[in-house]
Amino acid sequence: MTSHSCCLILLLFTWNTAAYGPNQRAQKKGDIILGGLFPIHFGVAAKDQDLKSRPESVECIRYNFRGFRWLQAMIFAIEEINSSPTLLPNMTLGYRIFDTCNTVSKALEATLSFVAQNKIDSLNLDEFCNCSEHIPSTIAVVGATGSGISTAVANLLGLFYIPQVSYASSSRLLSNKNQFKSFLRTIPNDEHQATAMADIIEYFRWNWVGTIAADDDYGRPGIEKFREEAEERDICIDFSELISQYSDEEEIQQVVEVIQNSTARVIVVFSSGPDLEPLIKEIVRRNITGKIWLASEAWASSSLIAMPEFFRVIGSTIGFALKAGQIPGFREFLQKVHPKKSTNNGFAKEFWEETFNCYLPDGSKTSTASTSFHKGHEEGLGAGNGTSAFRPPCTGDENITSVETPYMDYTHLRISYNVYLAVYSIAHALQDIYTCTPGKGLFTNGSCADIKKVEAWQVLKHLRHLNFTNNMGEQVDFDEFGDLVGNYSIINWHLSPEDGSVVFEEVGHYNVYAKKGERLFINENKILWGGFSKEVPFSNCSRDCLPGTRKGIIEGEPTCCFECVDCPDGEYSDETDASACDKCPEDYWSNENHTSCIPKQIEFLAWTEPFGIALTLFAVLGIFLTSFVLGVFTKFRNTPIVKATNRELSYLLLFSLLCCFSSSLFFIGEPQNWTCRLRQPAFGISFVLCISCILVKTNRVLLVFEAKIPTSLHRKWWGLNLQFLLVFLCTFVQIVICVIWLYTAPPSSYRNHELEDEIIFITCHEGSLMALGFLIGYTCLLAAICFFFAFKSRKLPENFNEAKFITFSMLIFFIVWISFIPAYASTYGKFVSAVEVIAILAASFGLLACIFFNKVYIILFKPSRNTIEEVRCSTAAHAFKVAARATLRRSNVSRKRSNSLGGSTGSTPSSSISSKSNHEDPFPLPACAERQRQQQRGCKQKVSFGSGTVTLSLSFEEPQKNAVANRNAKRRNSLEAQNSDDSLMRHRALLPLQ
């Protein structure tokens, strides 16, 4: 094959390749070619393809000044690299840049051009001929803009492992390396942006929002991620709609109806400017105001939306913008653009016509695009429409700086800087290939690629391992997903007071490198809601629940729609919109408003409260009275009354009563462990000691009056030693019970939280109720025995033993302690101690009053009765009563027997004892000394006190015919009289009146 034929074939392929794809392009030859995809237009004209003739390529409409600036950023970066002596020296980068018209079809048409060129280059025709028209392969592509477009392009380029570095496609789906093998980007993916949006909503305490997303691979994944983040933060979504710039009017109307009827004021939008524009126009037409728009970076600074005529509707927009970068010399480069000078840029001519609204005569065919433009002060989108028929011709001398367009808005270079960075990333990957040392390369056996014959897949390999420092001193390296992690600026739309245009005020930032919870910073002082207000709008389904309440779920409604429920007692909430109320600590209780916890009221039977003071006074009164009685008995210890009442036991009894009154004081005051362990044993032992003294004393006298004539042995055993021994033994049993109780289950102080919620009752935990039962039961057992003996001896000499009063005291004792049991079981808190104190005091006062007050009264106020004669007279009178009653019983028995023997009832014995009415005592008590009186009816009786013996004479007058029976009766009466005499002798022998 001749060289001419080879060149002819190559020229044919080259021509066909050049003819294939969009005619309008920016192209420059070089040793290595980079491809570029930019949205120079916003869309394509709608055209019905009926296929009656050969389909023609659709026409791009609505010029995008911003897209042209991005294209210029790529050209500027390539020319800067070509002029660099250190980066790719002796190598020249070329470019082939196409317009995607913001549509997938146009983007794929341009991408096929790259692929076709690479296929021609793979034929390696240079071995057969040398042709100067040969165009090298495209080793990398910069673009595209929208995520949906980049997804389609990435699927195609990935088949040939041609690296694609996007500057604006942020969909998180593109991080899937299994599907998009050759895709990388210099913009953060939307995962961080969606999280940042949720953080902003949480920051302003909103929980009721609506969502709108573009129906493409950018909007759907972005809003899906936002939903996930919103759910974690309990943010509810009222509505979720999809939009597109190609949606028909009916679909747009439906979405607007949803927005208008929704109560959610915050609307989160993941969309590009062109997709959102039809919706915003309809909202403006309907004048739907009062909404807060949360904008993704794709439209947050779009000049299609940020227009003064739209500001009344979307003036409360808060959006995300990429971090701005610096490109030295770029401003001057933008100003140098001119159709005649920019021969390699096929888009310069249309740009000139759109900028100055004129037409170039030799470029009329290319000036069919739209003409009018919109202004913006950020990297917003600009567009125009019109026809060249109404435009004047261009002179070529127009000044680019005299017209304000988005093209010349270089104050915040965001997407433009991403384009610049994408070109430099590819250049540094080529530089790594250029400087690769054999043996240290990334390929098999450490081999290196040949920079002169470099292939796209080799560049992709080096891009994945790229690491360099950009012109701003920042480290650039793609992660395992081909992403660069970056930060966001947060902007708020303001209306410029100078020219009325929309300006983007930076009000915060989002740092993805910071810890969770510290990433978001917002300066609220800079935010203007609706362009003028500083008050944060309300966007919640329900009003905030104030502190002291919690959110209550409403059945059938989202969790963000709730009712405010007051916190129950014992729980509190100190924050707004609390999901649940917190329980107060154990020793605390909620205040009246349930906003905080306050210490619980502590209650016990205190010394200072009126009830405690009253009980203390009664206890002190009891101690005083007992001490007074003890003093009286001590002072008059040698008087008959004191001696007759068993002086030593009385002292011990009064001491035990002092202990009883004193033990009640242990139940008053804050219970401590030592008081809890002391009070019940003190009470139990004191009362047992008291009852034991009464029991021994009563039992001794009863035995004295009922026993036979005592011997010296009786006197010895019934002396003081035996009495005290019995008292000790009875008390010792109680002491043993108390010791076992304190050893096995000692009482302790106890803080009771269960009785009342707001009060802590400090009480004594008795340790063992069984032990307490044994203690009280044993005391009651002794009291019952004492009561039995006291009741039995109730008719003994009153002045001697006071048996009736002891009986009364025991009755009072039983009434008190029987009443104590149900009262103790039914009360709680401090009243348990109060009940026991009252029982102790009542029983103690009953014993003291019944046993001692009568004697003290006689000692102090009736000293005439405090004599030996009075005491002995009482004893003798008792003995006479006993003997007389015995004689009467025997006489009645004799009479009955005589009647049975004589068989006659005509005569009856004339006895000294005659029956009287039941209301008259047949044996009245005799007076002492000379006050005896005879009361007889046919009989005589005589009672005298002499040398210590008592003689009783009884005579009977009987009929002669009953002489024998009478004689037998006399013998029995004499025997009964002797028994009566023996009884008096016993009493006198044991009386302690020496």
Tab-separated table of C-alpha atoms in Angstrom, residues 634-977:
chain	number	residue	atom	x	y	z
A	634	THR	CA	-38.880	7.922	149.428
A	635	LYS	CA	-39.708	10.684	151.862
A	636	PHE	CA	-42.536	8.704	153.515
A	637	ARG	CA	-40.804	5.365	153.148
A	638	ASN	CA	-41.371	4.432	156.836
A	639	THR	CA	-45.114	5.089	156.849
A	640	PRO	CA	-47.534	2.145	157.000
A	641	ILE	CA	-48.994	2.727	153.530
A	642	VAL	CA	-45.554	2.650	151.889
A	643	LYS	CA	-44.511	-0.376	153.923
A	644	ALA	CA	-47.786	-2.169	153.263
A	645	THR	CA	-47.330	-1.778	149.480
A	646	ASN	CA	-43.966	-3.545	149.554
A	647	ARG	CA	-41.658	-0.579	149.563
A	648	GLU	CA	-38.733	-2.098	147.595
A	649	LEU	CA	-40.930	-3.422	144.779
A	650	SER	CA	-42.690	-0.063	144.601
A	651	TYR	CA	-39.346	1.658	144.063
A	652	LEU	CA	-38.505	-0.796	141.293
A	653	LEU	CA	-41.975	-0.341	139.807
A	654	LEU	CA	-41.582	3.440	139.779
A	655	PHE	CA	-38.135	3.093	138.193
A	656	SER	CA	-39.610	0.900	135.458
A	657	LEU	CA	-42.314	3.518	134.824
A	658	LEU	CA	-39.599	6.128	134.465
A	659	CYS	CA	-37.986	3.891	131.848
A	660	CYS	CA	-41.355	3.474	130.091
A	661	PHE	CA	-41.912	7.211	129.838
A	662	SER	CA	-38.310	7.750	128.784
A	663	SER	CA	-38.423	5.009	126.111
A	664	SER	CA	-41.177	6.925	124.308
A	665	LEU	CA	-38.693	9.694	123.567
A	666	PHE	CA	-36.651	7.338	121.366
A	667	PHE	CA	-39.591	7.277	118.938
A	668	ILE	CA	-39.413	11.057	118.404
A	669	GLY	CA	-36.853	12.722	116.135
A	670	GLU	CA	-35.167	11.562	112.936
A	671	PRO	CA	-34.684	7.818	113.130
A	672	GLN	CA	-31.060	6.725	113.189
A	673	ASN	CA	-29.745	3.204	113.188
A	674	TRP	CA	-28.901	3.339	116.878
A	675	THR	CA	-32.255	4.784	117.895
A	676	CYS	CA	-34.083	2.193	115.813
A	677	ARG	CA	-32.193	-0.590	117.532
A	678	LEU	CA	-32.685	0.880	120.979
A	679	ARG	CA	-36.280	2.039	121.098
A	680	GLN	CA	-38.193	-1.244	120.815
A	681	PRO	CA	-35.983	-3.160	123.278
A	682	ALA	CA	-36.118	-0.202	125.686
A	683	PHE	CA	-39.896	-0.108	125.459
A	684	GLY	CA	-40.287	-3.885	125.765
A	685	ILE	CA	-37.878	-4.361	128.663
A	686	SER	CA	-39.263	-1.361	130.547
A	687	PHE	CA	-42.838	-2.604	130.350
A	688	VAL	CA	-41.902	-6.181	131.224
A	689	LEU	CA	-40.026	-4.891	134.273
A	690	CYS	CA	-43.094	-2.862	135.265
A	691	ILE	CA	-45.577	-5.694	134.731
A	692	SER	CA	-43.259	-8.154	136.512
A	693	CYS	CA	-43.191	-5.946	139.604
A	694	ILE	CA	-46.979	-5.693	139.657
A	695	LEU	CA	-47.328	-9.417	138.992
A	696	VAL	CA	-44.991	-10.454	141.833
A	697	LYS	CA	-46.514	-7.939	144.223
A	698	THR	CA	-50.109	-8.956	143.503
A	699	ASN	CA	-49.372	-12.647	143.472
A	700	ARG	CA	-47.543	-12.452	146.855
A	701	VAL	CA	-50.417	-10.758	148.649
A	702	LEU	CA	-52.919	-13.139	147.079
A	703	LEU	CA	-50.911	-16.107	148.234
A	704	VAL	CA	-50.586	-14.568	151.719
A	705	PHE	CA	-54.320	-14.217	152.196
A	706	GLU	CA	-55.133	-17.635	150.770
A	707	ALA	CA	-52.277	-19.685	152.216
A	708	LYS	CA	-52.238	-21.588	155.525
A	709	ILE	CA	-50.394	-20.366	158.622
A	710	PRO	CA	-46.915	-19.508	157.257
A	711	THR	CA	-43.791	-20.965	158.781
A	712	SER	CA	-40.356	-19.481	158.918
A	713	LEU	CA	-39.574	-21.293	155.676
A	714	HIS	CA	-42.442	-19.470	153.918
A	715	ARG	CA	-41.245	-16.163	155.227
A	716	LYS	CA	-37.761	-16.935	153.922
A	717	TRP	CA	-38.910	-17.840	150.403
A	718	TRP	CA	-41.398	-15.014	150.211
A	719	GLY	CA	-38.837	-12.457	151.196
A	720	LEU	CA	-37.373	-9.746	149.006
A	721	ASN	CA	-34.772	-12.019	147.437
A	722	LEU	CA	-37.372	-14.277	145.894
A	723	GLN	CA	-39.442	-11.332	144.746
A	724	PHE	CA	-36.542	-9.697	142.982
A	725	LEU	CA	-35.481	-13.033	141.541
A	726	LEU	CA	-38.907	-13.504	139.993
A	727	VAL	CA	-38.843	-9.984	138.600
A	728	PHE	CA	-35.393	-10.615	137.149
A	729	LEU	CA	-36.403	-13.931	135.606
A	730	CYS	CA	-39.476	-12.430	133.953
A	731	THR	CA	-37.426	-9.487	132.632
A	732	PHE	CA	-34.559	-11.737	131.539
A	733	VAL	CA	-36.825	-13.581	129.127
A	734	GLN	CA	-37.613	-10.250	127.416
A	735	ILE	CA	-33.916	-9.378	127.339
A	736	VAL	CA	-33.158	-12.701	125.610
A	737	ILE	CA	-35.853	-11.975	123.005
A	738	CYS	CA	-34.339	-8.539	122.347
A	739	VAL	CA	-30.775	-9.882	122.082
A	740	ILE	CA	-31.806	-12.551	119.574
A	741	TRP	CA	-33.726	-9.929	117.606
A	742	LEU	CA	-30.825	-7.484	117.484
A	743	TYR	CA	-28.419	-10.253	116.493
A	744	THR	CA	-30.458	-11.901	113.757
A	745	ALA	CA	-32.405	-8.995	112.232
A	746	PRO	CA	-31.465	-5.682	113.774
A	747	PRO	CA	-33.770	-2.750	113.051
A	748	SER	CA	-32.355	0.073	110.959
A	749	SER	CA	-33.248	3.487	109.634
A	750	TYR	CA	-35.185	3.265	106.384
A	751	ARG	CA	-36.109	5.884	103.778
A	752	ASN	CA	-39.519	4.855	102.528
A	753	HIS	CA	-40.322	6.197	99.022
A	754	GLU	CA	-43.347	4.029	98.376
A	755	LEU	CA	-46.004	5.388	100.691
A	756	GLU	CA	-46.362	8.804	99.064
A	757	ASP	CA	-44.676	9.969	95.888
A	758	GLU	CA	-43.724	13.437	97.060
A	759	ILE	CA	-42.609	12.490	100.576
A	760	ILE	CA	-39.770	10.430	101.941
A	761	PHE	CA	-40.773	8.915	105.249
A	762	ILE	CA	-37.783	8.181	107.390
A	763	THR	CA	-38.891	5.298	109.555
A	764	CYS	CA	-37.408	2.362	111.330
A	765	HIS	CA	-37.408	-0.925	109.530
A	766	GLU	CA	-38.041	-3.320	112.375
A	767	GLY	CA	-36.006	-6.070	110.797
A	768	SER	CA	-38.349	-8.810	111.957
A	769	LEU	CA	-42.033	-8.324	112.601
A	770	MET	CA	-42.044	-11.744	114.249
A	771	ALA	CA	-39.523	-10.559	116.811
A	772	LEU	CA	-41.618	-7.464	117.462
A	773	GLY	CA	-44.636	-9.718	117.872
A	774	PHE	CA	-42.791	-11.877	120.397
A	775	LEU	CA	-41.729	-8.762	122.306
A	776	ILE	CA	-45.241	-7.318	122.563
A	777	GLY	CA	-46.804	-10.762	122.956
A	778	TYR	CA	-44.641	-11.651	125.912
A	779	THR	CA	-45.470	-8.318	127.530
A	780	CYS	CA	-49.171	-8.926	127.017
A	781	LEU	CA	-48.825	-12.461	128.377
A	782	LEU	CA	-47.380	-11.152	131.626
A	783	ALA	CA	-50.075	-8.478	131.715
A	784	ALA	CA	-52.772	-11.142	131.278
A	785	ILE	CA	-51.379	-13.178	134.165
A	786	CYS	CA	-51.145	-10.048	136.267
A	787	PHE	CA	-54.716	-9.175	135.350
A	788	PHE	CA	-55.840	-12.632	136.409
A	789	PHE	CA	-54.242	-12.352	139.851
A	790	ALA	CA	-55.413	-8.778	140.274
A	791	PHE	CA	-58.967	-9.741	139.388
A	792	LYS	CA	-58.819	-12.645	141.786
A	793	SER	CA	-57.584	-10.419	144.610
A	794	ARG	CA	-59.986	-7.590	143.918
A	795	LYS	CA	-61.791	-8.164	147.305
A	796	LEU	CA	-58.667	-8.054	149.432
A	797	PRO	CA	-58.218	-5.089	151.798
A	798	GLU	CA	-58.493	-2.008	149.645
A	799	ASN	CA	-56.126	0.166	151.639
A	800	PHE	CA	-53.602	-2.610	151.681
A	801	ASN	CA	-53.284	-3.840	148.061
A	802	GLU	CA	-55.362	-1.612	145.823
A	803	ALA	CA	-56.426	-4.702	143.890
A	804	LYS	CA	-59.270	-2.943	142.148
A	805	PHE	CA	-56.956	-0.246	140.863
A	806	ILE	CA	-54.467	-2.805	139.599
A	807	THR	CA	-57.325	-4.517	137.826
A	808	PHE	CA	-58.317	-1.214	136.248
A	809	SER	CA	-54.726	-0.523	135.267
A	810	MET	CA	-54.479	-3.892	133.544
A	811	LEU	CA	-57.767	-3.251	131.782
A	812	ILE	CA	-56.414	0.067	130.562
A	813	PHE	CA	-53.194	-1.696	129.504
A	814	PHE	CA	-55.104	-4.272	127.459
A	815	ILE	CA	-57.420	-1.714	125.904
A	816	VAL	CA	-54.417	0.383	124.850
A	817	TRP	CA	-52.420	-2.452	123.318
A	818	ILE	CA	-55.371	-4.192	121.725
A	819	SER	CA	-56.244	-0.861	120.080
A	820	PHE	CA	-52.598	-0.411	119.170
A	821	ILE	CA	-52.458	-3.450	116.856
A	822	PRO	CA	-55.009	-2.275	114.206
A	823	ALA	CA	-53.838	1.314	114.552
A	824	TYR	CA	-50.224	0.250	114.000
A	825	ALA	CA	-51.172	-1.841	110.962
A	826	SER	CA	-53.318	0.854	109.329
A	827	THR	CA	-51.036	3.857	109.738
A	828	TYR	CA	-47.882	4.702	107.824
A	829	GLY	CA	-44.967	7.062	107.904
A	830	LYS	CA	-44.353	9.128	110.977
A	831	PHE	CA	-47.749	8.211	112.395
A	832	VAL	CA	-46.513	4.674	113.088
A	833	SER	CA	-44.105	6.061	115.645
A	834	ALA	CA	-46.770	8.428	116.960
A	835	VAL	CA	-49.209	5.573	117.515
A	836	GLU	CA	-46.630	3.612	119.457
A	837	VAL	CA	-45.682	6.658	121.548
A	838	ILE	CA	-49.327	7.274	122.374
A	839	ALA	CA	-49.762	3.636	123.360
A	840	ILE	CA	-46.663	3.729	125.590
A	841	LEU	CA	-47.746	6.957	127.261
A	842	ALA	CA	-51.359	5.831	127.744
A	843	ALA	CA	-50.343	2.514	129.271
A	844	SER	CA	-47.730	4.171	131.476
A	845	PHE	CA	-50.092	6.850	132.702
A	846	GLY	CA	-52.736	4.188	133.394
A	847	LEU	CA	-50.339	2.165	135.546
A	848	LEU	CA	-49.014	5.210	137.348
A	849	ALA	CA	-52.433	6.684	138.083
A	850	CYS	CA	-54.223	3.518	139.088
A	851	ILE	CA	-51.520	2.109	141.328
A	852	PHE	CA	-49.947	5.158	142.963
A	853	PHE	CA	-52.175	8.213	142.801
A	854	ASN	CA	-54.574	6.907	145.477
A	855	LYS	CA	-51.677	6.185	147.854
A	856	VAL	CA	-50.041	9.529	147.211
A	857	TYR	CA	-53.380	11.168	147.889
A	858	ILE	CA	-53.659	9.390	151.299
A	859	ILE	CA	-50.025	10.146	152.166
A	860	LEU	CA	-50.265	13.833	151.334
A	861	PHE	CA	-53.882	14.734	152.006
A	862	LYS	CA	-55.233	12.015	154.366
A	863	PRO	CA	-52.396	11.335	156.836
A	864	SER	CA	-54.951	10.075	159.428
A	865	ARG	CA	-55.465	6.979	157.335
A	866	ASN	CA	-51.730	6.378	157.027
A	867	THR	CA	-51.514	4.519	160.416
A	868	ILE	CA	-50.880	0.973	161.564
A	869	GLU	CA	-54.296	0.726	163.203
A	870	GLU	CA	-56.041	1.741	159.959
A	871	VAL	CA	-54.175	-0.838	157.991
A	872	ARG	CA	-54.720	-3.587	160.594
A	873	CYS	CA	-58.355	-2.648	160.988
A	874	SER	CA	-58.799	-3.083	157.265
A	875	THR	CA	-57.086	-6.425	157.457
A	876	ALA	CA	-59.185	-7.526	160.452
A	877	ALA	CA	-62.372	-6.443	158.782
A	878	HIS	CA	-61.446	-8.496	155.761
A	879	ALA	CA	-60.710	-11.493	157.986
A	880	PHE	CA	-64.036	-11.076	159.827
A	881	LYS	CA	-65.898	-10.990	156.499
A	882	VAL	CA	-64.185	-14.151	155.371
A	883	ALA	CA	-64.868	-15.948	158.652
A	884	ALA	CA	-68.481	-14.772	158.867
A	885	ARG	CA	-69.198	-15.845	155.294
A	886	ALA	CA	-67.638	-19.215	156.020
A	887	THR	CA	-69.736	-19.540	159.212
A	888	LEU	CA	-72.873	-18.573	157.291
A	889	ARG	CA	-72.178	-21.186	154.671
A	890	ARG	CA	-71.599	-23.838	157.290
A	891	SER	CA	-74.712	-22.784	159.299
A	892	ASN	CA	-76.860	-23.064	156.230
A	893	VAL	CA	-75.468	-26.509	155.601
A	894	SER	CA	-76.139	-27.551	159.269
A	895	ARG	CA	-79.659	-26.202	159.183
A	896	LYS	CA	-80.423	-28.122	156.049
A	897	ARG	CA	-79.072	-31.278	157.643
A	898	SER	CA	-81.030	-30.679	160.914
A	899	ASN	CA	-84.212	-30.200	158.949
A	900	SER	CA	-83.672	-33.441	157.197
A	901	LEU	CA	-82.972	-35.300	160.460
A	902	GLY	CA	-85.782	-33.797	162.623
A	903	GLY	CA	-88.417	-33.875	159.943
A	904	SER	CA	-90.006	-30.772	161.416
A	905	THR	CA	-90.018	-27.244	160.334
A	906	GLY	CA	-91.766	-25.831	163.359
A	907	SER	CA	-88.712	-24.520	165.085
A	908	THR	CA	-85.524	-23.099	163.636
A	909	PRO	CA	-82.289	-22.383	165.327
A	910	SER	CA	-81.873	-18.998	166.771
A	911	SER	CA	-78.612	-18.052	165.242
A	912	SER	CA	-76.421	-15.081	165.636
A	913	ILE	CA	-76.566	-14.773	161.901
A	914	SER	CA	-79.922	-13.944	160.405
A	915	SER	CA	-80.747	-13.623	156.782
A	916	LYS	CA	-81.399	-10.153	155.507
A	917	SER	CA	-82.212	-8.625	152.245
A	918	ASN	CA	-79.619	-8.691	149.489
A	919	HIS	CA	-79.101	-4.992	149.883
A	920	GLU	CA	-77.843	-5.227	153.469
A	921	ASP	CA	-74.590	-6.820	154.506
A	922	PRO	CA	-75.364	-9.455	157.159
A	923	PHE	CA	-71.887	-8.901	158.605
A	924	PRO	CA	-71.169	-5.223	158.721
A	925	LEU	CA	-67.580	-4.206	159.217
A	926	PRO	CA	-66.764	-3.655	162.908
A	927	ALA	CA	-65.172	-0.508	164.208
A	928	CYS	CA	-61.756	-0.648	165.810
A	929	ALA	CA	-61.166	-0.230	169.564
A	930	GLU	CA	-64.464	0.809	171.132
A	931	ARG	CA	-66.506	1.347	167.904
A	932	GLN	CA	-67.694	-2.237	167.604
A	933	ARG	CA	-71.352	-2.660	167.547
A	934	GLN	CA	-73.293	-5.781	167.911
A	935	GLN	CA	-75.750	-6.589	165.177
A	936	GLN	CA	-77.447	-9.716	166.192
A	937	ARG	CA	-80.718	-11.384	166.015
A	938	GLY	CA	-80.888	-13.965	168.814
A	939	CYS	CA	-77.093	-14.185	169.026
A	940	LYS	CA	-74.027	-12.404	170.308
A	941	GLN	CA	-70.687	-11.716	168.539
A	942	LYS	CA	-67.509	-10.201	169.809
A	943	VAL	CA	-64.321	-9.150	167.970
A	944	SER	CA	-61.430	-7.819	169.979
A	945	PHE	CA	-57.737	-7.049	169.328
A	946	GLY	CA	-55.474	-7.844	172.190
A	947	SER	CA	-52.290	-9.785	172.218
A	948	GLY	CA	-52.651	-10.633	168.557
A	949	THR	CA	-55.457	-13.181	168.607
A	950	VAL	CA	-59.051	-12.832	167.538
A	951	THR	CA	-61.832	-14.651	169.372
A	952	LEU	CA	-65.196	-15.190	167.731
A	953	SER	CA	-68.143	-16.500	169.853
A	954	LEU	CA	-71.344	-17.730	168.333
A	955	SER	CA	-74.406	-19.180	170.272
A	956	PHE	CA	-77.593	-20.778	169.079
A	957	GLU	CA	-80.993	-21.257	170.838
A	958	GLU	CA	-82.522	-24.538	169.872
A	959	PRO	CA	-85.621	-26.445	170.914
A	960	GLN	CA	-85.150	-29.226	173.396
A	961	LYS	CA	-86.365	-31.799	171.033
A	962	ASN	CA	-83.428	-31.090	168.672
A	963	ALA	CA	-80.708	-31.225	171.337
A	964	VAL	CA	-78.633	-33.805	169.577
A	965	ALA	CA	-78.660	-31.973	166.292
A	966	ASN	CA	-77.932	-28.721	168.048
A	967	ARG	CA	-74.922	-30.182	169.733
A	968	ASN	CA	-73.496	-31.346	166.400
A	969	ALA	CA	-74.071	-27.909	164.928
A	970	LYS	CA	-72.193	-26.285	167.786
A	971	ARG	CA	-69.207	-28.479	167.137
A	972	ARG	CA	-69.147	-27.483	163.449
A	973	ASN	CA	-69.540	-23.787	164.302
A	974	SER	CA	-66.709	-23.969	166.807
A	975	LEU	CA	-64.520	-25.531	164.143
A	976	GLU	CA	-65.376	-22.752	161.624
A	977	ALA	CA	-64.646	-20.101	164.234
